[in-house]
PDB file of C-alpha atoms in Angstrom:
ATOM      1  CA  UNK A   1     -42.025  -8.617  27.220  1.00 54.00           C
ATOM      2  CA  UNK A   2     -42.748  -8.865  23.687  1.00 58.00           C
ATOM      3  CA  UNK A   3     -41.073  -5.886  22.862  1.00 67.00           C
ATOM      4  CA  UNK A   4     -38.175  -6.074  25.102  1.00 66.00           C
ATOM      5  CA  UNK A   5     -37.264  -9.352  22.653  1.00 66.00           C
ATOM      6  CA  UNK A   6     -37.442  -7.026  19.642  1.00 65.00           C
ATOM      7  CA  UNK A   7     -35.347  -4.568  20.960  1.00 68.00           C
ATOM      8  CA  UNK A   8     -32.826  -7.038  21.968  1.00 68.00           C
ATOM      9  CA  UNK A   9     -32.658  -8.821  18.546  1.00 60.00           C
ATOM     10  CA  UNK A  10     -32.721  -4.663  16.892  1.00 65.00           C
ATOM     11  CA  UNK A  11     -29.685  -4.313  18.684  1.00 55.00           C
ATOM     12  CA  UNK A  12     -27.966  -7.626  17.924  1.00 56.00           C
ATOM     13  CA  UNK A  13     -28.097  -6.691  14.329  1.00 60.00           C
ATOM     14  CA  UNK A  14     -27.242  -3.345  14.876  1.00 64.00           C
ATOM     15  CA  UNK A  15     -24.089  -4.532  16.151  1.00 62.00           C
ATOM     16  CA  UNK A  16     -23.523  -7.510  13.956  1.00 55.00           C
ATOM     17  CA  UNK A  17     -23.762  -5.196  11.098  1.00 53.00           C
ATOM     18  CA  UNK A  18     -21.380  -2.893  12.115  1.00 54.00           C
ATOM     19  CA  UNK A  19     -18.860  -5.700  12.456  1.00 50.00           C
ATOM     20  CA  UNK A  20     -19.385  -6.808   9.176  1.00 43.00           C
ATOM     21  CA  UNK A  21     -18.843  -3.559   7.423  1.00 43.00           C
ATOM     22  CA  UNK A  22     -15.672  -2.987   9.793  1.00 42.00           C
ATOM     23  CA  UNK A  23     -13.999  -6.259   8.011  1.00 42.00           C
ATOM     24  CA  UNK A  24     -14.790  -4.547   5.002  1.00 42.00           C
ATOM     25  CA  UNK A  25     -13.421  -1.049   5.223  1.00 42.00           C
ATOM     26  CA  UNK A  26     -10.451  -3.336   6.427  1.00 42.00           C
ATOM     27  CA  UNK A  27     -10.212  -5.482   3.153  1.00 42.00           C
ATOM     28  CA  UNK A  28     -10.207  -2.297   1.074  1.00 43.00           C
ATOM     29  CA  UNK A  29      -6.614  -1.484  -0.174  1.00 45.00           C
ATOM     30  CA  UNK A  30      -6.986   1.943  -1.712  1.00 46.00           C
ATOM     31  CA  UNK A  31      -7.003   0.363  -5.432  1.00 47.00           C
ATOM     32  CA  UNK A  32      -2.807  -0.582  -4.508  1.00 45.00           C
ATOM     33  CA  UNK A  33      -1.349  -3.340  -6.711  1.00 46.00           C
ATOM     34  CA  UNK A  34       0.388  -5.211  -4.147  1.00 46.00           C
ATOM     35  CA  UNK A  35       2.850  -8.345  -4.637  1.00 47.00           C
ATOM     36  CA  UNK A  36       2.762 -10.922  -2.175  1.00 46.00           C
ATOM     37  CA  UNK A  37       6.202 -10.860  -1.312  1.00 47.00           C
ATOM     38  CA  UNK A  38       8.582 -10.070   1.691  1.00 52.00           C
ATOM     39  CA  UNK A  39       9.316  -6.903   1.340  1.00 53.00           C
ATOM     40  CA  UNK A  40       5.511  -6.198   1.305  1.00 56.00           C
ATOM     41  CA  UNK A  41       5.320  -7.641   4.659  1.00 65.00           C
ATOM     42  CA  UNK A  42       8.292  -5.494   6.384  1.00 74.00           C
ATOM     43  CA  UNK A  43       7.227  -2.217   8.569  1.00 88.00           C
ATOM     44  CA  UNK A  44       7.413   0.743   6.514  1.00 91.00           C
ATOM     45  CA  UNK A  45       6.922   4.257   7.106  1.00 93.00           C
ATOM     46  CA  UNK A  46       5.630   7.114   4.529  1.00 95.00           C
ATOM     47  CA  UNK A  47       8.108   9.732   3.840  1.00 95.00           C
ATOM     48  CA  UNK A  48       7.947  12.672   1.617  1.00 96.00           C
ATOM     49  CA  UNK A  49       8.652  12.238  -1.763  1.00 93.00           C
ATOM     50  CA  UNK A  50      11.642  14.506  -1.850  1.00 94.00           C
ATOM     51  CA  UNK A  51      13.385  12.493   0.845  1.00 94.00           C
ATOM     52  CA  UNK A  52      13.594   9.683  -1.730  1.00 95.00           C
ATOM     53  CA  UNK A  53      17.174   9.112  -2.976  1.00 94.00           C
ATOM     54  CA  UNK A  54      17.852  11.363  -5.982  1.00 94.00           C
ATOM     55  CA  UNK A  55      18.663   7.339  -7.960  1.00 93.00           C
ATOM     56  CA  UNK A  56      15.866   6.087  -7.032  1.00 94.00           C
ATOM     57  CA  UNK A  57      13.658   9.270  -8.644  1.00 94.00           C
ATOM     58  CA  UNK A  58      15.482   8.917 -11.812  1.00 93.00           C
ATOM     59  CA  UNK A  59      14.716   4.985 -12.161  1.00 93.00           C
ATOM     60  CA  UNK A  60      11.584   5.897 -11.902  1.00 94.00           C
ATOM     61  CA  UNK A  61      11.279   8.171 -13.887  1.00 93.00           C
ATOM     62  CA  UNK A  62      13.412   6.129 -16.330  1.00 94.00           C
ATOM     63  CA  UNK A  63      11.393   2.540 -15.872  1.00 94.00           C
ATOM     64  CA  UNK A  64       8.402   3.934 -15.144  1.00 94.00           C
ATOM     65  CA  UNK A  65       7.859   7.102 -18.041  1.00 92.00           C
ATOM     66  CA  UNK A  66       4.245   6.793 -17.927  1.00 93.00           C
ATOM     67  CA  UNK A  67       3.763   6.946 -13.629  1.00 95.00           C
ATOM     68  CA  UNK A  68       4.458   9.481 -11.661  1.00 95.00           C
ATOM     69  CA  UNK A  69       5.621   8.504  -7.544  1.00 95.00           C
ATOM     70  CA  UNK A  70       2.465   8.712  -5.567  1.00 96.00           C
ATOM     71  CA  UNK A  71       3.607   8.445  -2.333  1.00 96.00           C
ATOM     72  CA  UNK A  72       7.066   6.477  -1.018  1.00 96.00           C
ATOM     73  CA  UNK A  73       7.744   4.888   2.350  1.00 96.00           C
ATOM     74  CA  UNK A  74      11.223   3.925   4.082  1.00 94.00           C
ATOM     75  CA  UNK A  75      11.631   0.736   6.260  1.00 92.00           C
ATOM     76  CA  UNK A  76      14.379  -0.328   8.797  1.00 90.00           C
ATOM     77  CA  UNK A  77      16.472  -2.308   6.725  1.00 88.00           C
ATOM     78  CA  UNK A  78      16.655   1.294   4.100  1.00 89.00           C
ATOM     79  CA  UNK A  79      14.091  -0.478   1.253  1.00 92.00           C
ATOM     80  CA  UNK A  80      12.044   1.211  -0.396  1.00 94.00           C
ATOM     81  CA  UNK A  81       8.154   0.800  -1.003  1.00 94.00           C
ATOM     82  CA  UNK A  82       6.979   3.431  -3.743  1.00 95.00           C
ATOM     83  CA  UNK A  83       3.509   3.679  -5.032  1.00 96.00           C
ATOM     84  CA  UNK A  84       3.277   4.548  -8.909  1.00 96.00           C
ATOM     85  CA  UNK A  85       0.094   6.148 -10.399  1.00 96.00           C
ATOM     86  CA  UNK A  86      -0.953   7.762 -13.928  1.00 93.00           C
ATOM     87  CA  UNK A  87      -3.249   9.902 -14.711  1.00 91.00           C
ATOM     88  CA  UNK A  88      -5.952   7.578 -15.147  1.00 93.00           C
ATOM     89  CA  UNK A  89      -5.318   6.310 -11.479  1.00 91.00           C
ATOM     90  CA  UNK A  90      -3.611   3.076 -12.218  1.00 94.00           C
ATOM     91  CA  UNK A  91      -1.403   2.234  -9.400  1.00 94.00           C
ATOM     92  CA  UNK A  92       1.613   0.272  -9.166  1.00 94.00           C
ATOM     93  CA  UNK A  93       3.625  -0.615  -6.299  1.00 94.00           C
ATOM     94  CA  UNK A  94       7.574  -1.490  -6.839  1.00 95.00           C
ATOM     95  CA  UNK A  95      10.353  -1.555  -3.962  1.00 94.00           C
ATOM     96  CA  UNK A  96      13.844  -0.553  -4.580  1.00 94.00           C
ATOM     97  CA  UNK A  97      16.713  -0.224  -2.877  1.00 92.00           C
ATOM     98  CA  UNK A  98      18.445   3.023  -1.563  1.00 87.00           C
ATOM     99  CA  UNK A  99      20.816   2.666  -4.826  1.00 87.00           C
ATOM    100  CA  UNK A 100      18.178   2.672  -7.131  1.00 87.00           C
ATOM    101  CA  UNK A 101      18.189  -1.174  -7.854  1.00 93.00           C
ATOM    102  CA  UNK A 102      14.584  -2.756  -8.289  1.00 94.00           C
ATOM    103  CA  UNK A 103      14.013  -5.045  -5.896  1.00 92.00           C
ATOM    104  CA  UNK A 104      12.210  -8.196  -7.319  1.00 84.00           C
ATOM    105  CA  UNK A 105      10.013 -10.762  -6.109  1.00 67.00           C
ATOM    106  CA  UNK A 106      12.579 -13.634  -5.952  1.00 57.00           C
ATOM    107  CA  UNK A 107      15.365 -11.217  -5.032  1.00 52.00           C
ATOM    108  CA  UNK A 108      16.786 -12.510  -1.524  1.00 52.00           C
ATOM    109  CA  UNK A 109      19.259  -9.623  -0.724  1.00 47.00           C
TER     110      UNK A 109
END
């Protein structure tokens, strides 16, 4: 009987454990610089980088000299979410729109 307890509470912890380290794997954010803003919060999906619109490379690569586009995503409304990185793994997030125009934090349009 005595054993049957410890086994019980082994595998309570077990699983309690588990739990815990899957809310932190969640919490993890790949080292991304995000803004808390709505166009953060919008569905996007990843696209290749080559799909982005030709102004939208060059503003980067204008604004942004010293990052190179990591990876980009689309979303329904045709923003942008583009993740910048050097080579020292800094990583910036910026959105844009399919002109080339940076969108900001207080930007409504």
């Amino acid at each position: 009987m005595k054993n049957s307890h410890m086994i019980i509470a082994i595998v309570v912890s077990i699983i309690s454990a588990q739990g815990v380290l899957a809310q932190e794997d969640l919490a993890e954010n790949d080292g991304w610089d995000f803004m808390d803003y709505e166009y953060e919060l919008q569905e996007y999906t990843e696209i290749e980088i080559v799909e982005l619109p030709i102004s939208i490379q060059e503003a980067a690569a204008k604004d942004y000299e010293n990052l190179r586009i990591y990876r980009a995503y689309i979303s329904k409304d045709n923003t942008y979410k583009i993740v910048l990185k050097n080579k020292d793994n800094y990583t910036k997030v910026v959105f844009a729109s399919a002109n080339g125009e940076w969108i900001k934090p207080d930007d409504k349009s």
